């Protein structure tokens, strides 16, 4: 059976989901404005790594555990919610006055932090695992290995997401000087912190 129609349908659906504003988009935009293109790229790489980790888990059947086990889902859900609330509270209570790369001694730490936040935010969100388990198999043609094809689809999703983030970073770059003013940085940190808290609460209260 030809797989092109399945791939085209998946790309259309995945791209629509990718460009819908959400937590990942907020993280990349915040990193682009407050930390510059380098940190935004690292944040996007971290997000991609988290998606690939879930894609691998689904391929090996671990994602099914989240669907079947209430305990496993609850543990990951609360860990993710706590992490988002911690990030959000930190940004709300202690917003910065300067961008990260304005202080040379902070650059290395900031880069690692950007990568880690992007990765953990996705890794600790069980909804991504459940999404892959329930969404990807719908686009697997009959006769193909479900696990391997699902992983391939997850990789396509990561590529689409990375391309979208690259576009966001490129659009933000020309405005970087204006957006990196102390007042703007503080406002952006608080806004991002509020988004993180909102997503954390939403995740904590969400049903399966």
PDB file of C-alpha atoms in Angstrom:
ATOM      1  CA  UNK A   1       0.000   0.000   0.000  1.00  0.00           C
ATOM      2  CA  UNK A   2       1.331   3.465  -0.883  1.00  0.00           C
ATOM      3  CA  UNK A   3       2.450   5.381   2.173  1.00  0.00           C
ATOM      4  CA  UNK A   4       2.558   8.856   0.597  1.00  0.00           C
ATOM      5  CA  UNK A   5      -1.092   9.691   1.399  1.00  0.00           C
ATOM      6  CA  UNK A   6      -0.541   8.631   5.019  1.00  0.00           C
ATOM      7  CA  UNK A   7       2.606  10.750   5.294  1.00  0.00           C
ATOM      8  CA  UNK A   8       0.956  13.791   3.719  1.00  0.00           C
ATOM      9  CA  UNK A   9      -2.045  13.491   6.017  1.00  0.00           C
ATOM     10  CA  UNK A  10       0.202  13.152   9.053  1.00  0.00           C
ATOM     11  CA  UNK A  11       2.380  16.122   8.038  1.00  0.00           C
ATOM     12  CA  UNK A  12      -0.707  18.299   7.626  1.00  0.00           C
ATOM     13  CA  UNK A  13      -2.113  17.293  11.012  1.00  0.00           C
ATOM     14  CA  UNK A  14       1.264  17.521  12.771  1.00  0.00           C
ATOM     15  CA  UNK A  15       2.040  20.935  11.293  1.00  0.00           C
ATOM     16  CA  UNK A  16      -1.325  22.275  12.432  1.00  0.00           C
ATOM     17  CA  UNK A  17      -0.640  21.025  15.948  1.00  0.00           C
ATOM     18  CA  UNK A  18       2.912  22.411  15.835  1.00  0.00           C
ATOM     19  CA  UNK A  19       1.970  25.978  14.939  1.00  0.00           C
ATOM     20  CA  UNK A  20      -0.831  26.090  17.520  1.00  0.00           C
ATOM     21  CA  UNK A  21       0.514  28.352  20.315  1.00  0.00           C
ATOM     22  CA  UNK A  22       1.494  26.377  23.381  1.00  0.00           C
ATOM     23  CA  UNK A  23       4.143  25.825  25.997  1.00  0.00           C
ATOM     24  CA  UNK A  24       6.927  24.893  23.563  1.00  0.00           C
ATOM     25  CA  UNK A  25       6.342  28.007  21.484  1.00  0.00           C
ATOM     26  CA  UNK A  26       6.363  30.177  24.597  1.00  0.00           C
ATOM     27  CA  UNK A  27       9.659  28.658  25.724  1.00  0.00           C
ATOM     28  CA  UNK A  28      11.382  29.192  22.385  1.00  0.00           C
ATOM     29  CA  UNK A  29      10.154  32.779  22.016  1.00  0.00           C
ATOM     30  CA  UNK A  30      11.182  33.630  25.554  1.00  0.00           C
ATOM     31  CA  UNK A  31      14.653  32.153  24.970  1.00  0.00           C
ATOM     32  CA  UNK A  32      15.015  33.991  21.649  1.00  0.00           C
ATOM     33  CA  UNK A  33      14.180  37.353  23.170  1.00  0.00           C
ATOM     34  CA  UNK A  34      15.849  37.050  26.574  1.00  0.00           C
ATOM     35  CA  UNK A  35      18.842  34.867  25.721  1.00  0.00           C
ATOM     36  CA  UNK A  36      19.388  35.372  22.011  1.00  0.00           C
ATOM     37  CA  UNK A  37      19.273  33.003  19.022  1.00  0.00           C
ATOM     38  CA  UNK A  38      21.828  30.604  20.525  1.00  0.00           C
ATOM     39  CA  UNK A  39      19.752  29.872  23.624  1.00  0.00           C
ATOM     40  CA  UNK A  40      16.562  29.675  21.568  1.00  0.00           C
ATOM     41  CA  UNK A  41      18.191  27.067  19.327  1.00  0.00           C
ATOM     42  CA  UNK A  42      19.321  25.089  22.374  1.00  0.00           C
ATOM     43  CA  UNK A  43      15.814  25.270  23.831  1.00  0.00           C
ATOM     44  CA  UNK A  44      14.401  23.979  20.536  1.00  0.00           C
ATOM     45  CA  UNK A  45      16.988  21.168  20.527  1.00  0.00           C
ATOM     46  CA  UNK A  46      15.973  20.252  24.072  1.00  0.00           C
ATOM     47  CA  UNK A  47      12.301  20.189  23.074  1.00  0.00           C
ATOM     48  CA  UNK A  48      13.148  18.004  20.072  1.00  0.00           C
ATOM     49  CA  UNK A  49      15.119  15.676  22.352  1.00  0.00           C
ATOM     50  CA  UNK A  50      12.130  15.321  24.661  1.00  0.00           C
ATOM     51  CA  UNK A  51       9.856  14.454  21.741  1.00  0.00           C
ATOM     52  CA  UNK A  52      12.352  11.912  20.432  1.00  0.00           C
ATOM     53  CA  UNK A  53      12.577  10.356  23.889  1.00  0.00           C
ATOM     54  CA  UNK A  54       8.799   9.899  23.900  1.00  0.00           C
ATOM     55  CA  UNK A  55       8.896   8.606  20.337  1.00  0.00           C
ATOM     56  CA  UNK A  56      11.467   6.008  21.364  1.00  0.00           C
ATOM     57  CA  UNK A  57       9.414   5.089  24.432  1.00  0.00           C
ATOM     58  CA  UNK A  58       6.332   4.581  22.309  1.00  0.00           C
ATOM     59  CA  UNK A  59       8.299   2.455  19.824  1.00  0.00           C
ATOM     60  CA  UNK A  60       9.385   0.174  22.662  1.00  0.00           C
ATOM     61  CA  UNK A  61       5.922   0.057  24.209  1.00  0.00           C
ATOM     62  CA  UNK A  62       6.578   2.276  27.232  1.00  0.00           C
ATOM     63  CA  UNK A  63       4.022   4.801  26.052  1.00  0.00           C
ATOM     64  CA  UNK A  64       1.351   2.128  26.278  1.00  0.00           C
ATOM     65  CA  UNK A  65       2.123   1.840  29.993  1.00  0.00           C
ATOM     66  CA  UNK A  66       1.060   5.445  30.481  1.00  0.00           C
ATOM     67  CA  UNK A  67      -2.196   4.706  28.735  1.00  0.00           C
ATOM     68  CA  UNK A  68      -2.866   1.528  30.707  1.00  0.00           C
ATOM     69  CA  UNK A  69      -1.431   2.404  34.123  1.00  0.00           C
ATOM     70  CA  UNK A  70      -3.094   5.107  36.166  1.00  0.00           C
ATOM     71  CA  UNK A  71      -0.202   5.118  38.646  1.00  0.00           C
ATOM     72  CA  UNK A  72       2.483   5.572  35.988  1.00  0.00           C
ATOM     73  CA  UNK A  73       0.529   8.354  34.302  1.00  0.00           C
ATOM     74  CA  UNK A  74      -0.133  10.108  37.620  1.00  0.00           C
ATOM     75  CA  UNK A  75       3.528   9.995  38.684  1.00  0.00           C
ATOM     76  CA  UNK A  76       4.775  11.520  35.440  1.00  0.00           C
ATOM     77  CA  UNK A  77       1.907  14.010  35.377  1.00  0.00           C
ATOM     78  CA  UNK A  78       2.624  15.365  38.845  1.00  0.00           C
ATOM     79  CA  UNK A  79       6.371  15.460  38.215  1.00  0.00           C
ATOM     80  CA  UNK A  80       5.760  17.508  35.071  1.00  0.00           C
ATOM     81  CA  UNK A  81       3.263  19.805  36.775  1.00  0.00           C
ATOM     82  CA  UNK A  82       5.652  20.429  39.678  1.00  0.00           C
ATOM     83  CA  UNK A  83       8.493  21.229  37.278  1.00  0.00           C
ATOM     84  CA  UNK A  84       6.375  23.724  35.310  1.00  0.00           C
ATOM     85  CA  UNK A  85       5.121  25.379  38.499  1.00  0.00           C
ATOM     86  CA  UNK A  86       8.701  25.689  39.774  1.00  0.00           C
ATOM     87  CA  UNK A  87       9.870  27.285  36.518  1.00  0.00           C
ATOM     88  CA  UNK A  88       6.868  29.598  36.432  1.00  0.00           C
ATOM     89  CA  UNK A  89       7.221  30.714  40.051  1.00  0.00           C
ATOM     90  CA  UNK A  90      10.918  31.375  39.534  1.00  0.00           C
ATOM     91  CA  UNK A  91      10.220  33.649  36.552  1.00  0.00           C
ATOM     92  CA  UNK A  92       7.331  35.427  38.258  1.00  0.00           C
ATOM     93  CA  UNK A  93       9.146  36.080  41.527  1.00  0.00           C
ATOM     94  CA  UNK A  94      12.628  36.731  40.153  1.00  0.00           C
ATOM     95  CA  UNK A  95      12.390  38.204  36.642  1.00  0.00           C
ATOM     96  CA  UNK A  96      15.676  39.341  35.137  1.00  0.00           C
ATOM     97  CA  UNK A  97      16.675  42.881  34.200  1.00  0.00           C
ATOM     98  CA  UNK A  98      19.197  41.851  31.538  1.00  0.00           C
ATOM     99  CA  UNK A  99      19.393  39.136  28.932  1.00  0.00           C
ATOM    100  CA  UNK A 100      21.557  36.134  29.756  1.00  0.00           C
ATOM    101  CA  UNK A 101      24.316  36.830  27.273  1.00  0.00           C
ATOM    102  CA  UNK A 102      24.751  40.412  28.586  1.00  0.00           C
ATOM    103  CA  UNK A 103      26.821  38.872  31.371  1.00  0.00           C
ATOM    104  CA  UNK A 104      29.697  36.737  29.961  1.00  0.00           C
ATOM    105  CA  UNK A 105      30.012  34.549  33.054  1.00  0.00           C
ATOM    106  CA  UNK A 106      26.406  33.441  32.748  1.00  0.00           C
ATOM    107  CA  UNK A 107      26.443  32.335  29.102  1.00  0.00           C
ATOM    108  CA  UNK A 108      27.602  28.718  29.608  1.00  0.00           C
ATOM    109  CA  UNK A 109      25.179  28.130  32.467  1.00  0.00           C
ATOM    110  CA  UNK A 110      22.370  29.796  30.548  1.00  0.00           C
ATOM    111  CA  UNK A 111      22.975  27.607  27.504  1.00  0.00           C
ATOM    112  CA  UNK A 112      22.830  24.418  29.549  1.00  0.00           C
ATOM    113  CA  UNK A 113      19.743  25.647  31.358  1.00  0.00           C
ATOM    114  CA  UNK A 114      17.988  26.384  28.064  1.00  0.00           C
ATOM    115  CA  UNK A 115      18.741  22.900  26.753  1.00  0.00           C
ATOM    116  CA  UNK A 116      17.699  21.228  30.006  1.00  0.00           C
ATOM    117  CA  UNK A 117      14.432  23.155  30.312  1.00  0.00           C
ATOM    118  CA  UNK A 118      13.383  22.346  26.781  1.00  0.00           C
ATOM    119  CA  UNK A 119      14.138  18.664  27.272  1.00  0.00           C
ATOM    120  CA  UNK A 120      12.584  18.213  30.715  1.00  0.00           C
ATOM    121  CA  UNK A 121       9.452  20.185  29.919  1.00  0.00           C
ATOM    122  CA  UNK A 122       8.568  17.678  27.207  1.00  0.00           C
ATOM    123  CA  UNK A 123       9.954  14.621  28.972  1.00  0.00           C
ATOM    124  CA  UNK A 124       7.850  15.273  32.082  1.00  0.00           C
ATOM    125  CA  UNK A 125       4.633  15.819  30.155  1.00  0.00           C
ATOM    126  CA  UNK A 126       2.816  12.453  29.913  1.00  0.00           C
ATOM    127  CA  UNK A 127       0.286  13.921  27.494  1.00  0.00           C
ATOM    128  CA  UNK A 128       2.976  13.843  24.801  1.00  0.00           C
ATOM    129  CA  UNK A 129       3.427  10.120  25.357  1.00  0.00           C
ATOM    130  CA  UNK A 130      -0.317   9.505  25.338  1.00  0.00           C
ATOM    131  CA  UNK A 131      -0.626  11.741  22.253  1.00  0.00           C
ATOM    132  CA  UNK A 132       1.948   9.671  20.390  1.00  0.00           C
ATOM    133  CA  UNK A 133       0.328   6.400  21.453  1.00  0.00           C
ATOM    134  CA  UNK A 134      -3.157   7.462  20.345  1.00  0.00           C
ATOM    135  CA  UNK A 135      -2.341   9.746  17.408  1.00  0.00           C
ATOM    136  CA  UNK A 136       0.547   8.142  15.525  1.00  0.00           C
ATOM    137  CA  UNK A 137      -0.974   4.681  14.890  1.00  0.00           C
ATOM    138  CA  UNK A 138      -3.815   6.326  12.971  1.00  0.00           C
ATOM    139  CA  UNK A 139      -1.321   7.176  10.224  1.00  0.00           C
ATOM    140  CA  UNK A 140       0.379   3.784  10.010  1.00  0.00           C
ATOM    141  CA  UNK A 141      -0.528   1.973   6.753  1.00  0.00           C
ATOM    142  CA  UNK A 142      -1.732  -1.604   6.970  1.00  0.00           C
ATOM    143  CA  UNK A 143       1.067  -4.120   6.736  1.00  0.00           C
ATOM    144  CA  UNK A 144       3.762  -1.870   8.224  1.00  0.00           C
ATOM    145  CA  UNK A 145       5.463  -2.319  11.583  1.00  0.00           C
ATOM    146  CA  UNK A 146       3.450  -0.081  13.907  1.00  0.00           C
ATOM    147  CA  UNK A 147       6.300   0.611  16.346  1.00  0.00           C
ATOM    148  CA  UNK A 148       8.937   1.490  13.753  1.00  0.00           C
ATOM    149  CA  UNK A 149       6.577   3.502  11.577  1.00  0.00           C
ATOM    150  CA  UNK A 150       5.275   5.362  14.630  1.00  0.00           C
ATOM    151  CA  UNK A 151       8.848   6.261  15.576  1.00  0.00           C
ATOM    152  CA  UNK A 152       9.440   7.511  12.027  1.00  0.00           C
ATOM    153  CA  UNK A 153       6.337   9.672  12.320  1.00  0.00           C
ATOM    154  CA  UNK A 154       7.593  11.030  15.645  1.00  0.00           C
ATOM    155  CA  UNK A 155      10.850  11.968  13.916  1.00  0.00           C
ATOM    156  CA  UNK A 156       8.879  13.777  11.204  1.00  0.00           C
ATOM    157  CA  UNK A 157       6.979  15.627  13.927  1.00  0.00           C
ATOM    158  CA  UNK A 158      10.299  16.695  15.475  1.00  0.00           C
ATOM    159  CA  UNK A 159      11.606  17.931  12.110  1.00  0.00           C
ATOM    160  CA  UNK A 160       8.451  19.960  11.508  1.00  0.00           C
ATOM    161  CA  UNK A 161       8.608  21.412  14.998  1.00  0.00           C
ATOM    162  CA  UNK A 162      12.275  22.329  14.613  1.00  0.00           C
ATOM    163  CA  UNK A 163      11.574  24.063  11.293  1.00  0.00           C
ATOM    164  CA  UNK A 164       8.765  26.048  12.926  1.00  0.00           C
ATOM    165  CA  UNK A 165      11.002  27.075  15.820  1.00  0.00           C
ATOM    166  CA  UNK A 166      13.738  28.113  13.370  1.00  0.00           C
ATOM    167  CA  UNK A 167      11.224  30.397  11.659  1.00  0.00           C
ATOM    168  CA  UNK A 168      10.188  31.908  14.982  1.00  0.00           C
ATOM    169  CA  UNK A 169      13.812  32.528  15.932  1.00  0.00           C
ATOM    170  CA  UNK A 170      14.573  34.112  12.542  1.00  0.00           C
ATOM    171  CA  UNK A 171      11.572  36.434  12.824  1.00  0.00           C
ATOM    172  CA  UNK A 172      12.508  37.450  16.363  1.00  0.00           C
ATOM    173  CA  UNK A 173      16.207  38.120  15.571  1.00  0.00           C
ATOM    174  CA  UNK A 174      15.722  41.483  13.764  1.00  0.00           C
ATOM    175  CA  UNK A 175      13.812  42.823  16.769  1.00  0.00           C
ATOM    176  CA  UNK A 176      16.338  41.497  19.249  1.00  0.00           C
ATOM    177  CA  UNK A 177      17.818  44.833  20.328  1.00  0.00           C
ATOM    178  CA  UNK A 178      14.453  46.379  21.176  1.00  0.00           C
ATOM    179  CA  UNK A 179      13.151  43.241  22.808  1.00  0.00           C
ATOM    180  CA  UNK A 180      16.190  42.907  25.074  1.00  0.00           C
ATOM    181  CA  UNK A 181      15.576  46.126  26.976  1.00  0.00           C
ATOM    182  CA  UNK A 182      15.375  45.566  30.781  1.00  0.00           C
ATOM    183  CA  UNK A 183      11.665  46.409  31.001  1.00  0.00           C
ATOM    184  CA  UNK A 184      10.839  44.083  28.123  1.00  0.00           C
ATOM    185  CA  UNK A 185      12.954  41.260  29.590  1.00  0.00           C
ATOM    186  CA  UNK A 186      11.194  41.572  32.955  1.00  0.00           C
ATOM    187  CA  UNK A 187       7.768  41.653  31.318  1.00  0.00           C
ATOM    188  CA  UNK A 188       8.573  38.657  29.124  1.00  0.00           C
ATOM    189  CA  UNK A 189       9.854  36.649  32.089  1.00  0.00           C
ATOM    190  CA  UNK A 190       6.680  37.370  34.050  1.00  0.00           C
ATOM    191  CA  UNK A 191       4.445  36.542  31.084  1.00  0.00           C
ATOM    192  CA  UNK A 192       6.311  33.307  30.440  1.00  0.00           C
ATOM    193  CA  UNK A 193       6.188  32.479  34.137  1.00  0.00           C
ATOM    194  CA  UNK A 194       2.431  32.964  34.097  1.00  0.00           C
ATOM    195  CA  UNK A 195       2.119  30.673  31.069  1.00  0.00           C
ATOM    196  CA  UNK A 196       4.240  28.008  32.787  1.00  0.00           C
ATOM    197  CA  UNK A 197       2.127  28.188  35.944  1.00  0.00           C
ATOM    198  CA  UNK A 198      -1.079  27.991  33.901  1.00  0.00           C
ATOM    199  CA  UNK A 199       0.154  24.940  31.998  1.00  0.00           C
ATOM    200  CA  UNK A 200       1.381  23.376  35.239  1.00  0.00           C
ATOM    201  CA  UNK A 201      -2.020  23.792  36.883  1.00  0.00           C
ATOM    202  CA  UNK A 202      -3.766  22.565  33.733  1.00  0.00           C
ATOM    203  CA  UNK A 203      -1.556  19.471  33.644  1.00  0.00           C
ATOM    204  CA  UNK A 204      -2.068  18.768  37.345  1.00  0.00           C
ATOM    205  CA  UNK A 205      -5.849  19.003  37.043  1.00  0.00           C
ATOM    206  CA  UNK A 206      -6.114  17.209  33.730  1.00  0.00           C
ATOM    207  CA  UNK A 207      -7.878  13.890  33.392  1.00  0.00           C
ATOM    208  CA  UNK A 208      -6.456  10.995  31.424  1.00  0.00           C
TER     209      UNK A 208
END
